[in-house]
Short mmCIF file of C-alpha atoms in Angstrom, two decimals:
data_model
loop_
_atom_site.label_atom_id
_atom_site.label_comp_id
_atom_site.label_asym_id
_atom_site.label_seq_id
_atom_site.Cartn_x
_atom_site.Cartn_y
_atom_site.Cartn_z
CA MET A 4 9.66 40.85 1.00
CA ASN A 5 13.31 41.29 1.09
CA ILE A 6 15.43 41.23 -2.28
CA LEU A 7 16.44 37.57 -1.66
CA GLN A 8 12.86 36.54 -0.98
CA LYS A 9 11.51 38.52 -4.08
CA ARG A 10 14.35 36.71 -6.24
CA THR A 11 13.29 33.20 -4.87
CA ALA A 12 9.74 34.03 -5.33
CA PHE A 13 10.19 35.08 -8.87
CA ILE A 14 12.22 32.00 -9.54
CA VAL A 15 9.77 29.61 -8.15
CA MET A 16 6.92 31.29 -9.76
CA ALA A 17 8.60 30.73 -13.21
CA ALA A 18 9.12 27.12 -12.54
CA PHE A 19 5.48 27.17 -11.81
CA LEU A 20 4.37 28.56 -15.04
CA LEU A 21 6.81 26.27 -16.84
CA ALA A 22 5.40 23.36 -15.05
CA PHE A 23 1.49 24.43 -15.71
CA VAL A 24 2.34 25.10 -19.33
CA PHE A 25 4.24 21.57 -19.84
CA SER A 26 0.98 19.99 -18.21
CA ILE A 27 -1.21 21.52 -20.33
CA VAL A 28 0.67 20.55 -23.49
CA SER A 29 1.00 17.08 -22.22
CA LEU A 30 -2.52 16.41 -21.53
CA SER A 31 -3.62 18.04 -24.83
CA HIS A 32 -1.56 15.48 -26.70
CA TYR A 33 -3.00 12.65 -24.65
CA LYS A 34 -5.49 10.36 -26.74
CA GLY A 35 -6.59 7.87 -24.01
CA GLU A 36 -5.32 4.32 -23.15
CA GLU A 37 -7.51 1.63 -23.22
CA HIS A 38 -6.53 -1.30 -20.86
CA LEU A 39 -9.10 -2.27 -18.65
CA PHE A 40 -9.64 -5.85 -17.29
CA SER A 41 -13.20 -7.24 -17.35
CA ILE A 42 -14.86 -8.38 -14.02
CA GLN A 43 -14.38 -11.98 -15.51
CA GLU A 44 -10.91 -11.54 -16.03
CA SER A 45 -9.97 -10.06 -12.89
CA HIS A 46 -11.34 -13.30 -11.11
CA GLN A 47 -9.35 -15.47 -13.29
CA LEU A 48 -6.05 -13.38 -12.81
CA LYS A 49 -6.33 -13.75 -8.88
CA LYS A 50 -6.70 -17.29 -9.25
CA ILE A 51 -3.75 -17.54 -11.38
CA THR A 52 -1.37 -15.37 -9.77
CA SER A 53 -1.93 -16.72 -6.55
CA GLY A 54 0.10 -19.88 -7.74
CA ILE A 55 3.04 -17.89 -9.75
CA SER A 56 6.56 -17.94 -8.54
CA ALA A 57 8.36 -17.05 -11.55
CA PRO A 58 6.62 -15.39 -14.17
CA ASP A 59 7.89 -14.99 -17.86
CA ASN A 60 9.73 -11.62 -18.07
CA HIS A 61 9.26 -11.31 -21.61
CA SER A 62 5.09 -10.96 -21.42
CA ARG A 63 4.43 -7.58 -21.10
CA ASP A 64 2.01 -4.82 -22.13
CA HIS A 65 3.38 -2.85 -24.87
CA ARG A 66 0.49 -0.99 -25.72
CA LEU A 67 1.81 2.10 -23.67
CA PRO A 68 3.10 5.52 -24.69
CA SER A 69 6.21 5.50 -26.47
CA VAL A 70 9.35 7.60 -26.33
CA ASN A 71 7.57 9.90 -28.76
CA GLY A 72 5.18 11.12 -26.47
CA PRO A 73 1.50 10.02 -25.39
CA THR A 74 -0.35 7.81 -27.98
CA SER A 75 -3.63 6.63 -28.94
CA PRO A 76 -5.16 3.30 -27.98
CA SER A 77 -4.43 0.22 -30.46
CA ASN A 78 -7.37 0.23 -33.01
CA SER A 79 -7.01 -3.62 -33.39
CA GLY A 80 -9.71 -4.37 -30.96
CA GLU A 81 -7.21 -6.87 -29.16
CA HIS A 82 -7.80 -7.14 -25.55
CA VAL A 83 -4.41 -7.30 -23.65
CA THR A 84 -4.78 -9.68 -21.09
CA PRO A 85 -1.32 -10.40 -19.41
CA PHE A 86 -1.68 -13.33 -16.73
CA HIS A 87 1.07 -11.89 -14.30
CA ASN A 88 1.34 -10.74 -10.78
CA LEU A 89 -1.56 -8.36 -10.31
CA SER A 90 -2.20 -8.20 -6.73
CA MET A 91 -1.01 -4.80 -5.53
CA ASP A 92 1.34 -6.00 -3.01
CA ASN A 93 3.17 -8.86 -4.70
CA GLY A 94 6.11 -6.94 -6.14
CA ALA A 95 4.67 -7.04 -9.73
CA GLY A 96 7.96 -6.01 -11.40
CA SER A 97 8.29 -4.57 -14.77
CA GLN A 98 4.79 -5.97 -16.00
CA GLY A 99 3.68 -2.89 -17.91
CA ALA A 100 6.37 -0.48 -17.12
CA ASN A 101 7.38 1.89 -19.71
CA LYS A 102 11.17 1.25 -20.12
CA ASP A 103 11.79 4.20 -22.50
CA TYR A 104 11.86 6.30 -19.23
CA GLU A 105 13.99 4.34 -17.14
CA THR A 106 17.46 6.00 -18.08
CA PRO A 107 16.00 9.40 -17.55
CA LEU A 108 14.48 8.44 -14.26
CA ALA A 109 17.78 7.01 -13.00
CA LEU A 110 19.87 10.20 -14.55
CA TYR A 111 17.29 12.30 -12.64
CA THR A 112 18.19 10.53 -9.38
CA VAL A 113 21.81 10.69 -9.62
CA GLY A 114 21.38 14.62 -10.25
CA PHE A 115 18.82 15.02 -7.46
CA PHE A 116 20.84 13.13 -4.61
CA ILE A 117 23.87 15.16 -5.91
CA ALA A 118 21.90 18.22 -5.37
CA ALA A 119 20.95 17.14 -1.88
CA ALA A 120 24.30 16.71 -0.96
CA PHE A 121 25.48 20.12 -2.12
CA VAL A 122 22.97 21.85 -0.80
CA TYR A 123 23.29 20.00 2.72
CA GLY A 124 27.19 21.27 2.50
CA LEU A 125 25.85 24.63 2.15
CA VAL A 126 23.98 24.56 4.94
CA LYS A 127 26.55 22.79 7.37
CA LYS A 128 29.07 25.48 6.12
CA LYS A 129 26.38 28.04 7.15
CA LYS A 130 26.62 29.54 3.37
CA TRP A 131 22.59 28.90 3.03
CA HIS A 132 20.90 32.08 3.43
CA HIS A 133 18.14 32.25 6.38
CA SER A 134 16.85 35.36 5.31
CA ILE A 135 14.04 33.81 3.14
CA GLY A 136 10.95 33.97 5.35
CA HIS A 137 7.51 32.33 4.99
CA SER A 138 5.87 33.63 1.66
CA ARG A 139 2.65 31.80 0.76
CA VAL A 140 3.68 32.72 -2.99
CA ILE A 141 6.99 30.68 -2.62
CA LEU A 142 5.22 27.81 -0.87
CA TRP A 143 2.17 27.42 -3.28
CA SER A 144 4.40 27.81 -6.23
CA LEU A 145 6.76 25.12 -5.09
CA LEU A 146 3.87 22.78 -4.35
CA GLY A 147 2.06 23.68 -7.78
CA THR A 148 5.61 23.04 -9.53
CA GLY A 149 5.64 19.61 -8.03
CA LEU A 150 2.11 18.71 -8.71
CA PHE A 151 2.35 20.04 -12.43
CA ILE A 152 5.53 18.33 -13.26
CA ARG A 153 3.77 15.06 -12.08
CA ILE A 154 0.48 15.64 -14.01
CA ALA A 155 2.66 16.46 -17.21
CA LEU A 156 4.62 13.34 -16.78
CA ILE A 157 1.80 10.86 -16.40
CA PRO A 158 0.78 10.62 -20.13
CA TRP A 159 4.38 10.17 -21.18
CA VAL A 160 5.30 7.47 -18.87
CA GLY A 161 2.62 5.35 -19.47
CA SER A 162 0.63 2.80 -16.97
CA HIS A 163 1.82 -0.15 -15.24
CA MET A 164 -0.60 -2.93 -15.26
CA ASP A 165 -1.24 -2.44 -11.34
CA ALA A 166 -2.91 0.91 -12.45
CA SER A 167 -4.87 -1.00 -14.97
CA LEU A 168 -6.36 -3.15 -11.98
CA PHE A 169 -7.03 0.17 -9.78
CA LYS A 170 -8.99 1.36 -13.06
CA ASN A 171 -10.79 -1.84 -13.06
CA TRP A 172 -11.84 -1.32 -9.30
CA ALA A 173 -12.82 2.33 -9.75
CA SER A 174 -15.33 1.23 -12.43
CA VAL A 175 -16.75 -1.48 -10.38
CA ALA A 176 -17.09 0.84 -7.25
CA ALA A 177 -18.45 3.62 -9.60
CA ASN A 178 -21.30 0.67 -10.57
CA HIS A 179 -21.67 -1.51 -7.84
CA PHE A 180 -20.07 -0.01 -4.62
CA SER A 181 -21.87 -1.87 -2.12
CA ASN A 182 -21.21 -5.28 -3.95
CA PHE A 183 -17.88 -4.05 -4.83
CA TYR A 184 -15.90 -7.36 -3.60
CA ALA A 185 -18.26 -10.07 -5.30
CA LYS A 186 -18.23 -8.05 -8.54
CA SER A 187 -14.50 -7.11 -8.77
CA GLY A 188 -12.73 -10.23 -7.22
CA SER A 189 -10.45 -7.72 -5.38
CA ASP A 190 -8.73 -8.76 -2.18
CA TYR A 191 -7.83 -4.94 -1.36
CA PRO A 192 -9.15 -3.78 1.95
CA PRO A 193 -12.26 -1.35 1.92
CA PHE A 194 -10.82 2.17 2.82
CA TYR A 195 -9.22 3.31 -0.49
CA ILE A 196 -12.25 1.80 -2.30
CA TYR A 197 -13.54 5.07 -1.33
CA ILE A 198 -11.10 6.80 -3.33
CA LEU A 199 -11.31 4.79 -6.22
CA LEU A 200 -15.51 5.49 -6.11
CA ILE A 201 -14.67 9.02 -6.46
CA VAL A 202 -12.19 8.28 -9.19
CA GLY A 203 -14.74 5.96 -10.89
CA LYS A 204 -17.52 8.50 -11.05
CA VAL A 205 -15.20 11.44 -12.35
CA GLY A 206 -13.79 8.99 -15.11
CA SER A 207 -17.35 7.93 -16.14
CA LEU A 208 -18.33 11.39 -17.25
CA PRO A 209 -17.73 11.97 -20.87
CA ASP A 210 -15.45 14.93 -20.58
CA PHE A 211 -12.90 12.74 -18.37
CA GLN A 212 -13.45 9.17 -20.01
CA GLN A 213 -10.26 9.30 -22.09
CA TYR A 214 -8.16 10.69 -18.83
CA PHE A 215 -9.47 7.89 -16.72
CA SER A 216 -6.09 6.06 -16.33
CA LEU A 217 -4.55 9.42 -15.63
CA LEU A 218 -7.07 9.94 -12.96
CA ILE A 219 -6.11 6.56 -11.34
CA LYS A 220 -2.85 8.52 -10.37
CA ILE A 221 -4.17 11.79 -8.97
CA PRO A 222 -5.25 10.58 -5.56
CA PRO A 223 -1.26 9.36 -4.61
CA ILE A 224 0.20 12.29 -6.59
CA LEU A 225 -2.11 14.74 -4.13
CA ALA A 226 -0.85 12.92 -1.24
CA ASP A 227 2.75 13.54 -2.26
CA VAL A 228 1.72 17.31 -2.39
CA VAL A 229 -0.27 17.37 0.92
CA THR A 230 2.53 15.44 2.82
CA SER A 231 5.15 17.95 1.65
CA TYR A 232 2.99 20.82 2.83
CA LEU A 233 2.26 18.97 6.13
CA LEU A 234 6.27 18.81 6.49
CA TYR A 235 6.70 22.38 5.79
CA ARG A 236 4.15 23.46 8.18
CA LEU A 237 5.58 21.35 10.92
CA ALA A 238 9.11 22.48 9.84
CA ARG A 239 8.15 26.02 10.16
CA LYS A 240 6.99 25.46 13.60
CA TYR A 241 10.17 24.25 14.97
CA LEU A 242 12.93 25.10 12.04
CA ALA A 243 13.66 28.14 10.31
CA PRO A 244 11.15 29.08 7.37
CA SER A 245 14.16 28.52 4.70
CA PHE A 246 15.03 25.01 6.29
CA ALA A 247 11.42 24.38 6.20
CA TYR A 248 11.22 24.95 2.25
CA LEU A 249 14.35 22.65 1.82
CA LEU A 250 12.69 19.92 3.47
CA ALA A 251 9.58 20.26 1.62
CA MET A 252 10.95 20.38 -1.66
CA GLY A 253 13.27 17.57 -0.73
CA TYR A 254 10.08 15.19 -0.20
CA LEU A 255 8.44 16.54 -3.04
CA PHE A 256 11.04 15.96 -5.67
CA ASN A 257 12.40 13.14 -4.24
CA PRO A 258 12.71 10.60 -6.73
CA ALA A 259 11.90 7.76 -4.51
CA ILE A 260 8.65 9.36 -3.80
CA LEU A 261 8.03 10.32 -7.58
CA VAL A 262 8.82 6.76 -9.08
CA ASN A 263 6.11 5.33 -6.75
CA SER A 264 2.99 7.64 -7.50
CA THR A 265 3.72 9.00 -10.89
CA PHE A 266 5.64 6.38 -12.98
CA TRP A 267 4.26 3.15 -11.17
CA GLY A 268 1.07 4.53 -10.07
CA GLN A 269 0.78 2.91 -6.73
CA VAL A 270 -1.09 4.48 -3.57
CA ASP A 271 1.57 4.11 -0.87
CA SER A 272 2.14 7.95 -1.09
CA PHE A 273 -1.62 8.22 -0.07
CA PHE A 274 -0.79 5.31 2.81
CA THR A 275 2.21 7.37 3.87
CA LEU A 276 0.31 10.66 4.13
CA LEU A 277 -2.43 8.86 6.55
CA ILE A 278 0.57 7.58 8.77
CA VAL A 279 2.04 10.92 9.11
CA LEU A 280 -1.19 12.43 9.99
CA ALA A 281 -1.68 9.86 12.33
CA ILE A 282 1.80 10.37 14.27
CA VAL A 283 0.97 14.11 13.89
CA MET A 284 -1.95 14.07 15.75
CA ILE A 285 -0.05 12.04 18.58
CA THR A 286 2.30 15.07 18.69
CA GLU A 287 -0.44 17.27 18.69
CA LYS A 288 -2.10 15.39 21.94
CA ARG A 289 -5.09 14.65 19.54
CA ILE A 290 -5.19 10.96 20.23
CA TYR A 291 -8.72 10.29 19.27
CA ALA A 292 -7.96 11.87 15.85
CA SER A 293 -5.03 9.60 15.40
CA ALA A 294 -7.05 6.68 16.14
CA VAL A 295 -9.49 7.55 13.60
CA ILE A 296 -6.51 7.90 11.02
CA PHE A 297 -4.72 4.78 12.26
CA THR A 298 -8.13 2.89 11.80
CA ALA A 299 -8.42 4.04 8.31
CA ALA A 300 -4.83 3.27 7.49
CA VAL A 301 -5.15 -0.44 8.74
CA LEU A 302 -8.33 -0.68 6.36
CA MET A 303 -6.24 0.58 3.72
CA LYS A 304 -3.08 -1.53 4.04
CA PRO A 305 -2.54 -4.12 6.59
CA GLN A 306 1.15 -3.13 7.10
CA ALA A 307 -0.41 -0.18 9.23
CA ILE A 308 -0.34 -2.67 11.94
CA ILE A 309 3.24 -2.42 12.14
CA ILE A 310 3.03 1.40 13.27
CA LEU A 311 0.11 0.95 15.22
CA PRO A 312 2.05 0.17 18.64
CA ILE A 313 3.06 3.76 18.50
CA LEU A 314 -0.48 4.74 19.52
CA LEU A 315 -0.47 2.17 22.44
CA PHE A 316 2.87 3.66 23.60
CA GLU A 317 1.25 6.90 23.96
CA LEU A 318 -1.76 5.67 25.55
CA ILE A 319 0.59 3.78 28.22
CA ARG A 320 2.56 6.83 28.61
CA LEU A 321 -0.50 8.84 29.38
CA LYS A 322 -1.32 6.52 32.16
CA GLN A 323 -5.05 6.99 31.91
CA LEU A 324 -7.66 4.19 31.77
CA LYS A 325 -10.31 6.03 30.37
CA HIS A 326 -8.24 6.90 27.22
CA PHE A 327 -7.72 2.91 26.59
CA PHE A 328 -11.89 2.85 26.55
CA GLY A 329 -12.10 5.62 24.51
CA ILE A 330 -9.80 4.91 21.99
CA ALA A 331 -11.02 1.39 21.51
CA PHE A 332 -14.47 2.73 20.99
CA THR A 333 -13.23 5.34 18.51
CA ALA A 334 -11.55 2.79 16.32
CA ALA A 335 -14.45 0.26 16.72
CA PHE A 336 -16.88 3.13 15.61
CA THR A 337 -14.62 3.99 12.76
CA ALA A 338 -13.93 0.74 11.59
CA GLY A 339 -17.93 -0.05 11.59
CA VAL A 340 -18.52 3.35 9.24
CA ILE A 341 -15.99 2.25 6.65
CA LEU A 342 -17.00 -1.49 6.70
CA LEU A 343 -20.83 -0.95 6.90
CA PRO A 344 -21.30 -0.53 3.09
CA PHE A 345 -19.51 -3.47 2.03
CA SER A 346 -20.75 -5.89 4.83
CA ALA A 347 -24.35 -6.95 3.81
CA GLY A 348 -24.88 -10.60 3.36
CA LYS A 349 -21.44 -11.14 4.92
CA SER A 350 -19.94 -13.04 7.59
CA PRO A 351 -19.06 -10.53 10.80
CA THR A 352 -15.77 -11.75 10.42
CA TRP A 353 -15.38 -11.07 6.47
CA ILE A 354 -12.77 -8.37 6.98
CA ILE A 355 -10.73 -10.61 9.18
CA ASP A 356 -10.84 -13.46 6.49
CA LEU A 357 -10.07 -10.67 3.55
CA PHE A 358 -6.90 -9.85 5.49
CA SER A 359 -6.00 -13.36 6.28
CA SER A 360 -6.48 -14.17 2.49
CA THR A 361 -4.36 -11.43 1.41
CA ILE A 362 -1.42 -11.85 3.98
CA GLY A 363 -1.15 -15.54 3.15
CA GLU A 364 -1.00 -15.20 -0.57
CA TYR A 365 2.66 -15.05 -0.59
CA PRO A 366 4.23 -17.22 2.23
CA TYR A 367 7.61 -16.34 1.28
CA ALA A 368 10.76 -15.11 3.17
CA SER A 369 11.03 -12.19 1.17
CA VAL A 370 8.69 -11.04 -1.91
CA ASN A 371 11.13 -8.73 -3.86
CA ALA A 372 11.82 -6.80 -0.42
CA TYR A 373 15.47 -5.64 -0.29
CA ASN A 374 16.04 -6.74 3.05
CA PHE A 375 17.91 -9.13 5.39
CA PHE A 376 16.46 -12.38 4.18
CA SER A 377 17.26 -11.15 0.34
CA LEU A 378 20.67 -10.47 1.49
CA ILE A 379 21.19 -13.95 2.72
CA GLY A 380 19.68 -15.18 -0.80
CA ALA A 381 16.24 -16.20 0.65
CA ASN A 382 13.96 -13.88 -1.64
CA TYR A 383 11.06 -15.91 -2.83
CA LYS A 384 12.13 -19.16 -0.56
CA ASP A 385 9.19 -20.84 1.25
CA SER A 386 8.88 -18.97 4.54
CA SER A 387 8.40 -22.54 6.17
CA ALA A 388 11.88 -23.32 4.94
CA THR A 389 14.48 -23.74 8.13
CA LEU A 390 16.98 -20.97 8.75
CA LEU A 391 19.15 -22.47 11.73
CA PHE A 392 16.93 -23.54 14.61
CA PHE A 393 13.77 -21.99 13.28
CA SER A 394 11.61 -21.03 9.94
CA TYR A 395 11.96 -17.86 8.04
CA HIS A 396 8.54 -16.83 9.24
CA THR A 397 9.38 -17.80 12.90
CA TRP A 398 12.66 -15.54 12.63
CA GLY A 399 10.37 -12.93 11.15
CA LEU A 400 7.98 -13.24 14.27
CA ILE A 401 10.84 -13.01 16.59
CA PHE A 402 12.56 -9.97 14.70
CA ILE A 403 9.16 -8.10 14.92
CA VAL A 404 8.80 -8.49 18.55
CA ALA A 405 12.08 -7.40 18.96
CA THR A 406 11.61 -4.10 17.23
CA THR A 407 8.55 -3.45 18.87
CA VAL A 408 10.23 -3.76 22.39
CA PHE A 409 13.00 -1.93 21.17
CA SER A 410 10.70 1.09 19.99
CA TRP A 411 8.90 0.88 23.00
CA LEU A 412 11.98 1.39 25.19
CA ILE A 413 12.86 4.29 23.12
CA TYR A 414 9.58 5.84 23.28
CA ILE A 415 9.45 5.46 26.99
CA LYS A 416 12.82 6.46 28.03
CA GLY A 417 12.22 9.44 25.69
CA ARG A 418 9.34 10.36 27.99
CA SER A 419 7.96 12.71 25.32
CA PHE A 420 5.34 12.14 22.36
CA LYS A 421 8.04 13.83 20.19
CA TYR A 422 9.54 10.57 19.89
CA ALA A 423 6.41 9.16 18.26
CA ALA A 424 7.97 9.83 14.60
CA LEU A 425 11.37 8.12 15.61
CA ALA A 426 9.66 5.10 16.87
CA ALA A 427 7.24 4.74 14.12
CA LEU A 428 10.57 5.15 11.67
CA ILE A 429 12.11 2.08 13.86
CA GLN A 430 8.85 0.05 13.58
CA ILE A 431 8.84 0.34 9.66
CA SER A 432 12.24 -0.12 8.96
CA GLY A 433 13.02 -2.75 11.46
CA VAL A 434 10.18 -4.72 10.64
CA PHE A 435 10.56 -4.22 6.75
CA THR A 436 14.30 -5.22 6.84
CA PHE A 437 14.21 -8.31 9.41
CA SER A 438 10.81 -9.93 8.99
CA SER A 439 9.49 -12.37 6.41
CA SER A 440 6.86 -11.67 3.60
CA MET A 441 7.90 -8.17 3.16
CA HIS A 442 7.33 -6.41 -0.27
CA GLU A 443 9.42 -4.06 -2.20
CA ARG A 444 7.43 -1.11 -1.20
CA TYR A 445 6.53 -1.57 2.46
CA LEU A 446 9.62 0.56 3.37
CA PHE A 447 8.15 3.67 1.61
CA PRO A 448 6.89 5.66 4.58
CA ALA A 449 10.49 5.50 5.86
CA ALA A 450 11.31 8.60 3.91
CA ALA A 451 8.68 10.97 5.43
CA LEU A 452 8.90 9.57 9.00
CA ALA A 453 12.55 10.08 9.17
CA LEU A 454 12.04 13.97 8.25
CA LEU A 455 9.24 13.92 10.77
CA ALA A 456 11.35 12.71 13.42
CA TYR A 457 14.33 15.28 12.42
CA ILE A 458 11.78 18.40 12.66
CA TYR A 459 10.81 16.98 16.35
CA LEU A 460 14.36 16.16 17.52
CA LYS A 461 16.37 17.96 15.26
CA ASP A 462 19.32 15.48 14.77
CA LYS A 463 21.38 15.63 11.88
CA ASN A 464 21.64 11.84 11.68
CA LEU A 465 18.14 11.68 10.91
CA LEU A 466 18.55 13.85 7.91
CA TYR A 467 21.13 11.34 6.76
CA LEU A 468 18.85 8.37 7.64
CA SER A 469 16.31 9.98 5.24
CA LEU A 470 18.75 10.35 2.64
CA GLY A 471 19.78 6.67 3.04
CA PHE A 472 16.50 5.23 3.15
CA SER A 473 15.45 7.33 0.04
CA ILE A 474 18.16 5.70 -1.99
CA SER A 475 17.32 2.11 -0.75
CA ILE A 476 13.60 2.87 -1.50
CA PHE A 477 14.13 4.19 -4.92
CA MET A 478 16.76 1.14 -5.97
CA ASN A 479 14.45 -1.49 -4.82
CA THR A 480 11.20 0.10 -6.54
CA PHE A 481 13.25 1.08 -9.49
CA PHE A 482 14.93 -2.28 -9.68
CA VAL A 483 11.67 -4.28 -9.51
CA LEU A 484 9.51 -1.67 -11.51
CA TYR A 485 12.06 -2.22 -14.48
CA GLY A 486 12.85 -5.66 -13.68
CA ASP A 487 16.38 -7.10 -13.07
CA SER A 488 15.23 -9.70 -15.46
CA ASN A 489 16.94 -12.48 -13.76
CA MET A 490 15.31 -11.23 -10.15
CA GLN A 491 11.84 -10.44 -10.29
CA ASN A 492 9.66 -13.28 -8.28
CA SER A 493 12.45 -15.54 -8.48
CA THR A 494 15.16 -16.61 -6.03
CA SER A 495 17.96 -15.12 -8.50
CA TYR A 496 20.39 -12.74 -6.56
CA PRO A 497 21.48 -9.79 -8.53
CA PHE A 498 23.87 -7.21 -7.38
CA SER A 499 21.12 -4.45 -6.88
CA MET A 500 19.62 -6.53 -4.48
CA PHE A 501 22.87 -7.64 -2.64
CA ALA A 502 23.80 -3.58 -2.48
CA THR A 503 20.22 -2.56 -1.56
CA SER A 504 19.68 -5.07 1.20
CA MET A 505 23.18 -4.47 2.68
CA LEU A 506 22.28 -0.71 2.78
CA ASN A 507 18.94 -1.32 4.42
CA VAL A 508 20.54 -3.61 7.32
CA LEU A 509 23.31 -0.90 7.85
CA LEU A 510 20.74 1.85 7.81
CA VAL A 511 18.58 0.00 10.38
CA VAL A 512 21.84 -0.61 12.60
CA TYR A 513 22.55 3.16 12.26
CA LEU A 514 19.02 4.21 13.30
CA VAL A 515 19.34 1.85 16.53
CA LYS A 516 22.56 3.59 17.23
CA VAL A 517 20.96 7.32 16.68
CA ALA A 518 17.75 6.49 18.64
CA TRP A 519 19.69 5.22 21.57
CA ASN A 520 21.96 7.95 21.75
CA LEU A 521 19.05 10.65 21.71
CA VAL A 522 17.19 9.15 24.36
CA GLN A 523 20.52 8.66 26.62
CA LYS A 524 21.24 12.23 25.87
CA SER A 525 17.50 13.19 26.79
CA THR A 526 17.58 11.41 29.86
CA VAL A 527 20.99 13.03 31.02
CA LEU A 528 19.40 16.47 30.29
CA LYS A 529 16.27 15.75 32.32
CA THR A 530 17.93 14.53 35.54
CA ALA A 531 20.81 17.54 35.19
#
């Protein structure tokens, strides 16, 4: 190690130790949180929420950690059952969100993006030191710091109602795994139920029972760390090691990532990890591994279908028929393995029925997604309503086709698997911004995919896009989680919706320009 590397290692090790001590102190003061829905209530909640259009924003679960720190559960014996917005993808709003940490999170976010702009300025002016080589001490200290800061925060920021539903599903999975759907009333696809099975088994152990609510957030938090590690490994392969650290840190400490897994307790981080892995497998020419991961992703969240065409693009690029049959068999076999434990006594098409039911629950132009339809005032408007000549739903389908055709054109003109991440970014951002029935968190993978595309294509505009998408992801998540009181689950039109929706539209237009310029440049170089 040189002197600079030793100093850097000392600083990050000190940060790691502080984060570790903070997590131990935080957990030692945590007394547990009792907020678990019964199976009967889960069934009832699903029926009630399927018809809700505008909930009472004042009905919230206040039995959460206060600003003074983690608290013990209520001793009143009262079972809190707020009947609002309990489907995992419905734009749940502030139901159960602990607003005590709304302002600190906002201040951290402002500080993070100012720091990111400052560091980028140093890199651009070539004042950033590139003599920091690869060091396992620095890498693992950084990753450990990100992990333990998240663990330390969990008891303080409390649990959103969605996390309570995950907790219920974890308990059912641990006790009735093969009969999960009949017992839980869940409409969630089956892959993540395997993760909840593990959480439920661990949470049922005597030593871990009081930490059950915290354990629910551990899988997405670990996914944050693993995704950061993957970005570092890939960046180190294609970029300078010091810049690889910056990209990994930029993702790990990104408030758009932090608010989703640690504050809300959602699992989009885990889903994003699968998407990143699937794209990386394509770039590593391991298309069968990519097919396995894509299948798991689709069976975790249906929106993985948005990015699935990238695998088809690569198959067409390879021009080998045997791969089409091989991938089809691999995907079918993987799906069979995942679905088999849940399939006893069910129709052969039960998973299709499940997906259809989930997708059809919210027939709106936008479901709190800050996108084009929200920009024109169509949040929570019926998707069958007419806009110009077609319904919102039809316009959404037209935009999906147009987005997929454009990403296909970029992939083919690029003539390289290195364009897989860029094409995936076009898919997820284009469909989110211009399609109907989008939820506020569907754009989440864009932050990682933009960084991944930068690593492979080394175009600074992709860094700008990653920063821009991070801002829009955070704003959409933050304002829905902490509740623009006049907006959530309604057709109201607050300024935050206008500003972020406009930002997303501009980002996609900019992305189209950047992608087209990249393939044009690539074509010129290859024909020169």
